[in-house]
XYZ file of N, CA, C and O in Angstrom:
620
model
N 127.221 120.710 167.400
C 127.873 121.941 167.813
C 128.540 122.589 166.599
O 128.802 122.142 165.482
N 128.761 123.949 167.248
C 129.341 124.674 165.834
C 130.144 125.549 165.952
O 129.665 126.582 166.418
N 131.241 125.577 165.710
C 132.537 127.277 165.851
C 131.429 128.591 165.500
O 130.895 128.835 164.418
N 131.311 129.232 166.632
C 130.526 130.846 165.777
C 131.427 132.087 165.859
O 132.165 132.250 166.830
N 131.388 132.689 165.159
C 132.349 133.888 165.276
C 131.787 134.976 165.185
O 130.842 134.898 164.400
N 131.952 136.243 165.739
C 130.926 137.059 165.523
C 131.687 138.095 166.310
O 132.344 137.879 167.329
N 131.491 139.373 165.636
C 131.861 140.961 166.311
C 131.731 141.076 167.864
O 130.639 141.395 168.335
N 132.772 140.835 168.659
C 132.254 141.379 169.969
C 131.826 143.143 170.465
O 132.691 144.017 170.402
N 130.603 143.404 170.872
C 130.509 144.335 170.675
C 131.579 145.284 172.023
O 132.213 144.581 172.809
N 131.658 146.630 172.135
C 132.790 147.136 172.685
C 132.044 148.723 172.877
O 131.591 149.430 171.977
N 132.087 149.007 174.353
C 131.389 149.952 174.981
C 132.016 151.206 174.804
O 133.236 151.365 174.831
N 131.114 152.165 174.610
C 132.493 153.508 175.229
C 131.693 154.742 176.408
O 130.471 154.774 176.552
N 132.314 155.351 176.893
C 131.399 155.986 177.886
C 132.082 157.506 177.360
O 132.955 157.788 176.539
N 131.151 158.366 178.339
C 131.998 160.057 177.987
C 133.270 160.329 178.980
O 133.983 161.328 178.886
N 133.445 159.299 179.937
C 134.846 159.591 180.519
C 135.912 158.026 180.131
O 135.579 157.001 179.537
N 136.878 158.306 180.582
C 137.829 157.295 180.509
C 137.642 155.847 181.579
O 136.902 155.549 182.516
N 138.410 155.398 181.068
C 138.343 153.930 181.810
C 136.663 152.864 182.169
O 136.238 152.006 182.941
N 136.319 153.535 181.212
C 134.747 151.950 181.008
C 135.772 150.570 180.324
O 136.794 150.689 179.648
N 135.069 149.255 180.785
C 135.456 148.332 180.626
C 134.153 147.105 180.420
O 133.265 146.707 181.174
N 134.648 146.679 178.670
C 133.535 145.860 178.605
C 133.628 144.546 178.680
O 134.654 144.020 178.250
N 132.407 143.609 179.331
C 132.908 142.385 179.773
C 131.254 141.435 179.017
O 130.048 141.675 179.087
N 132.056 140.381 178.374
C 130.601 139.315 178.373
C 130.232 138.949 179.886
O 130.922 138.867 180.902
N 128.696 138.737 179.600
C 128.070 138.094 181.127
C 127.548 136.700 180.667
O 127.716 135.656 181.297
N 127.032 136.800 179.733
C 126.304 135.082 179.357
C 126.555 134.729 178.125
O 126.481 135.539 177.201
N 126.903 133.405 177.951
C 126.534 133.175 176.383
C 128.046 132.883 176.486
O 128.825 133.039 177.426
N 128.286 132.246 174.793
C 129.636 131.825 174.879
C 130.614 132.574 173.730
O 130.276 132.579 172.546
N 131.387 132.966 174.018
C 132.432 133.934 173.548
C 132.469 133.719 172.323
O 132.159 132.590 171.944
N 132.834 134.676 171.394
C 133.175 134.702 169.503
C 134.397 133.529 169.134
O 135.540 133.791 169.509
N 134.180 132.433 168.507
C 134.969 131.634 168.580
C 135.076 130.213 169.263
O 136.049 129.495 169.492
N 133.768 130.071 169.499
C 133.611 128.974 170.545
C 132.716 128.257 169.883
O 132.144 128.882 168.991
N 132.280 126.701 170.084
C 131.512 126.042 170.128
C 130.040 126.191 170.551
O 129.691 126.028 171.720
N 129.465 126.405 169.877
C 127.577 126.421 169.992
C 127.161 125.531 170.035
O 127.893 124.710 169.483
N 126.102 125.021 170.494
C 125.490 124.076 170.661
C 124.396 123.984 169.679
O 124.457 124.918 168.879
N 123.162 122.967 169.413
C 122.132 123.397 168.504
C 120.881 124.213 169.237
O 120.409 124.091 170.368
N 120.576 124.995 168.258
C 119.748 125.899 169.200
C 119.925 127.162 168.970
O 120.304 127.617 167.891
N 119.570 128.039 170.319
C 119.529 129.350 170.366
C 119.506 129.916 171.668
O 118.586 130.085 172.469
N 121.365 130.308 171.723
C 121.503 130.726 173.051
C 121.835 132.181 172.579
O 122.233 132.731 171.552
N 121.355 132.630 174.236
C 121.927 134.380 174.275
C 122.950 134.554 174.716
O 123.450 133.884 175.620
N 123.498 135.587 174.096
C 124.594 136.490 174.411
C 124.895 137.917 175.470
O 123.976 138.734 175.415
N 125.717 138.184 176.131
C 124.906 139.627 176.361
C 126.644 140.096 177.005
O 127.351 139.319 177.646
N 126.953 141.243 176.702
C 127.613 142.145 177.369
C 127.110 143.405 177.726
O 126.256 144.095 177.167
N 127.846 143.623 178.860
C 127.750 145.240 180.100
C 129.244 145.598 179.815
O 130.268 144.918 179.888
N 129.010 146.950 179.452
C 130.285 148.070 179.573
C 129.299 148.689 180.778
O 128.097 148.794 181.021
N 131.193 149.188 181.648
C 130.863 149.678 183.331
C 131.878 151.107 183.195
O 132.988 151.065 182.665
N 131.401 152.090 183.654
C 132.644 153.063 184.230
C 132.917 153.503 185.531
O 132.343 153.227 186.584
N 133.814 154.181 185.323
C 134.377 154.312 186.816
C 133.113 155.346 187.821
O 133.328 156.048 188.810
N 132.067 155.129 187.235
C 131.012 155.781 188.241
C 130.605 154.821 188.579
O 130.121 155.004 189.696
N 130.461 153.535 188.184
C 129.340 152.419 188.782
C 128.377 152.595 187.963
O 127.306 152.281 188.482
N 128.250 153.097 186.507
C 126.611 152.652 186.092
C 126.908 151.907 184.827
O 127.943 151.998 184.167
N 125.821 151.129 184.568
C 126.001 150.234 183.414
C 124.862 150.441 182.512
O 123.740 150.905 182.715
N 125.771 149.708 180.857
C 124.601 149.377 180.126
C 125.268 148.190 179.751
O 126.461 147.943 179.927
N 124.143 147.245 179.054
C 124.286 146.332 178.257
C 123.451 145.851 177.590
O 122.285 145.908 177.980
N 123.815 145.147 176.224
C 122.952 144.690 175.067
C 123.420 143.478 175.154
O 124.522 143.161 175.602
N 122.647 142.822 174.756
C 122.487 140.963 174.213
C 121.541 140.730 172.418
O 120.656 141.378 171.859
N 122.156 139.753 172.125
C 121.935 139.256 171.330
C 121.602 137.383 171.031
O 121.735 136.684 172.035
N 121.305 136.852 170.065
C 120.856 135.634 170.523
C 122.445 134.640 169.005
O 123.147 134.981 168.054
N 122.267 133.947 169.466
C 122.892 133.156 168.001
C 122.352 131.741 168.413
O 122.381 130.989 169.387
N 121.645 131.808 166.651
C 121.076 130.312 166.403
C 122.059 129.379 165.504
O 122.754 129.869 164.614
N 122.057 127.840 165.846
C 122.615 127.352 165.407
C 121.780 126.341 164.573
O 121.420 125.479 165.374
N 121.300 126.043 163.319
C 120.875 125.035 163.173
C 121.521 124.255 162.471
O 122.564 124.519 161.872
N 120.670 122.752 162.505
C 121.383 121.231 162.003
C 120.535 121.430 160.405
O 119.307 121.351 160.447
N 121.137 121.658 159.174
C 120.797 121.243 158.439
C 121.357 120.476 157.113
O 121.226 120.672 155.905
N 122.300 119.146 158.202
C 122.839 118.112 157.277
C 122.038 117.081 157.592
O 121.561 116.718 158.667
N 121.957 116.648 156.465
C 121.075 115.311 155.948
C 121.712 113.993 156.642
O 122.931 113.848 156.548
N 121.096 113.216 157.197
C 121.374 112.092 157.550
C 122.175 111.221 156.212
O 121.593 111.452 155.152
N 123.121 110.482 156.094
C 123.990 109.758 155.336
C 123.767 108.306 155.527
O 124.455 107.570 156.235
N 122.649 107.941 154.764
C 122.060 106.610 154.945
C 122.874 105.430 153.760
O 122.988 105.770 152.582
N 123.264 104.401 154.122
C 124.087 103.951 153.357
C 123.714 101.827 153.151
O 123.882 100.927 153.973
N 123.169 101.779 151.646
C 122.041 100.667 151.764
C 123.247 99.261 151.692
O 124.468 99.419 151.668
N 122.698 98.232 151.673
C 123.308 97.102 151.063
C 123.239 96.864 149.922
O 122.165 97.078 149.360
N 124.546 96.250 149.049
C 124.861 96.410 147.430
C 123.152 95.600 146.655
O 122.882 94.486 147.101
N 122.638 95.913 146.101
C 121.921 95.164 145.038
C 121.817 93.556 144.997
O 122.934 93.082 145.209
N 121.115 92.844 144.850
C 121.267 91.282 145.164
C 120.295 90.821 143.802
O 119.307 91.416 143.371
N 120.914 89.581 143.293
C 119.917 88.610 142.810
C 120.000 86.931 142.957
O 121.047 86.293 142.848
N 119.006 86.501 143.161
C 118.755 85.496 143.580
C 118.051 84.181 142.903
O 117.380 84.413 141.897
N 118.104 83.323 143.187
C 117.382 82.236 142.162
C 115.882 82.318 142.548
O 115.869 83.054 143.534
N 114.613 81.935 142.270
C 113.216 82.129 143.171
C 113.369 80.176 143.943
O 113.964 79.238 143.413
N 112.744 80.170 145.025
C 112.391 79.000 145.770
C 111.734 77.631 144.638
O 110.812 77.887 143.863
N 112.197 76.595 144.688
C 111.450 75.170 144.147
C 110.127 75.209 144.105
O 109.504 74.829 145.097
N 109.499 75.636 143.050
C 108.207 75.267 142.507
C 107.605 76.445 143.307
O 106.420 76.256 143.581
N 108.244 77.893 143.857
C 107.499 79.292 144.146
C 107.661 80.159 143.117
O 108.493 80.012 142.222
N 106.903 81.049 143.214
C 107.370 82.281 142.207
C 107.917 83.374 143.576
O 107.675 84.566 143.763
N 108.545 82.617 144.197
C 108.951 83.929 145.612
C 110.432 83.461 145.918
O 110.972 82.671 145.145
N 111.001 83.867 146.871
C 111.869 84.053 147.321
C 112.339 84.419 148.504
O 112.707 85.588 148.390
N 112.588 83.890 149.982
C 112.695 84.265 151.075
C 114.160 85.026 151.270
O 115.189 84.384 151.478
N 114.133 86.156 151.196
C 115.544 87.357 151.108
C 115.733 87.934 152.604
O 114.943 88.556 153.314
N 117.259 87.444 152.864
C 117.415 88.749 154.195
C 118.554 89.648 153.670
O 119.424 89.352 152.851
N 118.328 90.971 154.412
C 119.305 91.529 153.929
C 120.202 92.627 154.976
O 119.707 92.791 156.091
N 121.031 93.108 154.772
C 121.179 94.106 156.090
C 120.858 95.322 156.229
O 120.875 96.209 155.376
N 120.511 95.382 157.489
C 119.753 96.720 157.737
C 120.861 97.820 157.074
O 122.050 97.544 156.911
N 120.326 98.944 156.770
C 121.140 99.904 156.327
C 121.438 100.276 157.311
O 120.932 99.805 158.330
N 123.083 102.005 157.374
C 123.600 102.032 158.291
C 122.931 103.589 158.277
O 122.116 104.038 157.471
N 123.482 104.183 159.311
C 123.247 105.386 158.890
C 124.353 106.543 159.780
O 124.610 106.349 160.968
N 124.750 107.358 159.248
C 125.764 108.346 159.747
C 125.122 110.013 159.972
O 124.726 110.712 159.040
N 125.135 110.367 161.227
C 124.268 111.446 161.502
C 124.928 112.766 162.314
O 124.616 112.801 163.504
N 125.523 113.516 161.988
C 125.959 114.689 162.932
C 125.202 114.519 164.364
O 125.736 114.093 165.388
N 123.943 114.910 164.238
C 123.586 114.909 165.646
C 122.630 113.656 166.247
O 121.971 112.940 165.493
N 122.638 113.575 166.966
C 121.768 112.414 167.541
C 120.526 112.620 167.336
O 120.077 113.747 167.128
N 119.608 111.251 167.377
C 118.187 111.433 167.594
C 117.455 111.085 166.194
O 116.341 111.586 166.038
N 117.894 110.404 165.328
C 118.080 110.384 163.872
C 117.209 108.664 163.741
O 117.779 107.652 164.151
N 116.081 108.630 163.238
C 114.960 107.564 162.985
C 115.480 107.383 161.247
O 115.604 108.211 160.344
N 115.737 105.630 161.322
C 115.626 105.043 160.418
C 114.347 104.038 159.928
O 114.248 103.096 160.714
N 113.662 104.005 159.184
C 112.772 103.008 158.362
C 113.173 102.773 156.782
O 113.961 103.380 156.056
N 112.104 101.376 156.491
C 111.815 101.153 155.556
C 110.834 102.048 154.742
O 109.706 102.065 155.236
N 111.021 102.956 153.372
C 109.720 103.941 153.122
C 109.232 103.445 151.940
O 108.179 103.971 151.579
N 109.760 102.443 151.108
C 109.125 101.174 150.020
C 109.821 100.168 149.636
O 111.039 100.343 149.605
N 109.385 99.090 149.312
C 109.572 97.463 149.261
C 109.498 96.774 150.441
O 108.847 97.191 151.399
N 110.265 95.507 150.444
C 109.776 94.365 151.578
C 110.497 94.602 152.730
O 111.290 95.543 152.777
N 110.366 94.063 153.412
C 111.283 93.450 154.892
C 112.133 92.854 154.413
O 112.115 92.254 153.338
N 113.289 92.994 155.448
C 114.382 91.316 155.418
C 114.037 90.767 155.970
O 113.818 90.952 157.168
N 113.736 89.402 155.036
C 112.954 88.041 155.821
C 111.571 88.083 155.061
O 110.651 87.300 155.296
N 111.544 88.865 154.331
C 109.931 88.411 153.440
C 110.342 87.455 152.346
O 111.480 87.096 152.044
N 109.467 87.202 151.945
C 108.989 86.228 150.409
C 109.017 87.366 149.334
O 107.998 88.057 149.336
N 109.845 87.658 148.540
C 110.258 88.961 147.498
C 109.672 88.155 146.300
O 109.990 86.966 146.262
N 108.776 88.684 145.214
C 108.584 87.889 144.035
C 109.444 87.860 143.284
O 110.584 88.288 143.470
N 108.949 87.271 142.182
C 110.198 87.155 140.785
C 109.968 88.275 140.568
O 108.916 88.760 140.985
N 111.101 89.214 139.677
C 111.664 89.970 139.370
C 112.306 90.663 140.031
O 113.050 90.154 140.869
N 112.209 92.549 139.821
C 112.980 93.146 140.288
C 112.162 94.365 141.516
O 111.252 95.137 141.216
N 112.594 94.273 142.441
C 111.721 94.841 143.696
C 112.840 95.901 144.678
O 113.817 95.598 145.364
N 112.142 97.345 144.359
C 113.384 98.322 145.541
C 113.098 98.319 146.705
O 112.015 98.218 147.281
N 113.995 98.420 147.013
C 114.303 98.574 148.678
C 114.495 100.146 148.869
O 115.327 100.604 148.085
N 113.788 101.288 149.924
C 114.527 102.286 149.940
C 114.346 102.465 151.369
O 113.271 102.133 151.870
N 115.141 102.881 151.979
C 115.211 102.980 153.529
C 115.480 104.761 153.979
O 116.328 105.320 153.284
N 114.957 105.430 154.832
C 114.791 106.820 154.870
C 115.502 107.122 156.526
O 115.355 106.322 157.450
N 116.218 108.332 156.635
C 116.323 108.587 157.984
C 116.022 109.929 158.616
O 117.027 110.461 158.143
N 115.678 110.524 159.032
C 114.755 111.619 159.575
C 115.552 112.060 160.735
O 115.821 111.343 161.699
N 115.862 113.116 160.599
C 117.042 113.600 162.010
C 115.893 114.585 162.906
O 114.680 114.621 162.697
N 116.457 115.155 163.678
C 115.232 115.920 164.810
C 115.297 117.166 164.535
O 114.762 117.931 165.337
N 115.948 117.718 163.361
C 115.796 118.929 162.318
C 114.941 118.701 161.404
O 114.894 119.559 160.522
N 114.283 117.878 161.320
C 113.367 117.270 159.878
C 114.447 117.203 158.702
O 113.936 117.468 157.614
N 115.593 116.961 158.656
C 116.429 116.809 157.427
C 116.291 115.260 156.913
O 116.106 114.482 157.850
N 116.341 114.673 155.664
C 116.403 112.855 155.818
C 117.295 112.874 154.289
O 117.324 113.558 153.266
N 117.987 111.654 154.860
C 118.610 110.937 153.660
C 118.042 109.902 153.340
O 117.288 109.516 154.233
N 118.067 108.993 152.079
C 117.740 107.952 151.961
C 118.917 107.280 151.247
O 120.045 107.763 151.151
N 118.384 105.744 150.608
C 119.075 105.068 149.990
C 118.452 103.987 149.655
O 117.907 103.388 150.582
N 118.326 103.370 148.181
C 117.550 102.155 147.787
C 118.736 101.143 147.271
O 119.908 101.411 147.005
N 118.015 99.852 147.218
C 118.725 99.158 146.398
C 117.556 98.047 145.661
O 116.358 97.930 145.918
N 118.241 97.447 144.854
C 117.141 96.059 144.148
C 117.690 94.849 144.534
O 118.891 94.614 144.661
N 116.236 93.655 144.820
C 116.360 92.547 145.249
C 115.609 91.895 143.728
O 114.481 92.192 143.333
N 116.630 90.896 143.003
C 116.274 90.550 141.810
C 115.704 88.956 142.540
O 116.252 88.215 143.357
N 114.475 88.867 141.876
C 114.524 87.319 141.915
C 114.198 86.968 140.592
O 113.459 87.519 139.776
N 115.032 85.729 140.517
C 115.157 84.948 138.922
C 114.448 84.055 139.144
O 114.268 83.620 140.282
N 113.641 83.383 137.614
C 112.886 82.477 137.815
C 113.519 81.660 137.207
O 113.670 81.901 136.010
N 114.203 80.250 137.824
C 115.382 79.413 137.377
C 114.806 78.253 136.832
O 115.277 77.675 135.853
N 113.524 77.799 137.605
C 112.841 76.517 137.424
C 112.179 76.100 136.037
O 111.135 76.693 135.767
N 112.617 75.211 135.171
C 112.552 74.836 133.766
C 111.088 74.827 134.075
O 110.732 74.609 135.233
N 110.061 75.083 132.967
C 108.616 74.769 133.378
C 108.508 73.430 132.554
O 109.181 73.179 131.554
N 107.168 72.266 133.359
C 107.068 70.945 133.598
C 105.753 70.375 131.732
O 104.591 70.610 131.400
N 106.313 70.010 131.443
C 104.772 69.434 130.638
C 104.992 68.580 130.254
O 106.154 68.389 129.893
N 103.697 67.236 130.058
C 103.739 65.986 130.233
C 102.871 65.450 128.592
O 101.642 65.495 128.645
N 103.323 65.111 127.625
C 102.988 64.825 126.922
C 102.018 62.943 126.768
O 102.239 61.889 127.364
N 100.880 63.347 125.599
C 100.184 61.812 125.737
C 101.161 61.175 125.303
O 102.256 61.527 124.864
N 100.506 59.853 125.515
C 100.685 58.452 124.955
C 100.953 58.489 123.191
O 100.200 59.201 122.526
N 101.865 57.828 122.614
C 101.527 58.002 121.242
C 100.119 57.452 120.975
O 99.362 56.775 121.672
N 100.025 57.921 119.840
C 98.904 56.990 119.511
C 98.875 56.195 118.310
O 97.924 55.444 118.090
């Protein structure tokens, strides 16, 4: 929703005492909804005849969803893997209006096998204005494990 403000328009006739009144729509100063509602006032005079004009006011959503990731991580890799089983938390997301789709749009799942090194995470959210925020972070995996070699026999 949204405060709109806007000129009320104001009738005049060729004799005295016309009086103008809104019929639909919501008054200069009020809360809008998203969308596009009409407006409309009738000025009346003391004969009984009317006119009236309408107008429309659109409101649109065009704030970005406020997607907000988990800090950066690094990790040791698994005993004798070059991987790493990582969970992490879902990102959050903060949205003016409802109706707002979060995904993953590159790197792994929480709960995959992440390789050694360094791998982004970016998570996207898509509101029902087509507006989207995102937010990435990196899942480091270190390769900790001394490597093994077995030397001969003297000779």
């Amino acid at each position: 929703a949204q405060t709109v403000t806007y000129t009320a328009p104001v009738g005049t006739d060729n004799c005295a005492g016309s009086v103008t009144s809104r019929v639909a729509g919501n008054a200069s100063g009020a809360s809008f909804g998203l969308g596009t509602e009409l407006v409309q006032y009738r000025v009346s005079d003391g004969a009984g005849t009317n006119s009236s004009c309408s107008f429309t006011v659109t409101v649109q959503d065009q704030q970005a969803p406020v997607v907000t990731c988990p800090t950066s991580t690094t990790t040791s890799n698994q005993a004798g893997q070059c991987t790493k089983q990582v969970t992490y938390t879902t990102p959050t997301v903060a949205e003016n209006c409802p109706g707002s789709v979060l995904s993953r749009s590159s790197g792994l799942a929480s709960g995959s096998s992440f390789p050694v090194g360094v791998t982004t995470v970016c998570h996207q959210s898509v509101d029902t204005s087509n507006n989207a925020g995102q937010c990435c972070f990196n899942v480091t995996v270190e390769d900790t494990e001394a490597p093994a070699i077995t030397c001969p026999a003297a000779v």
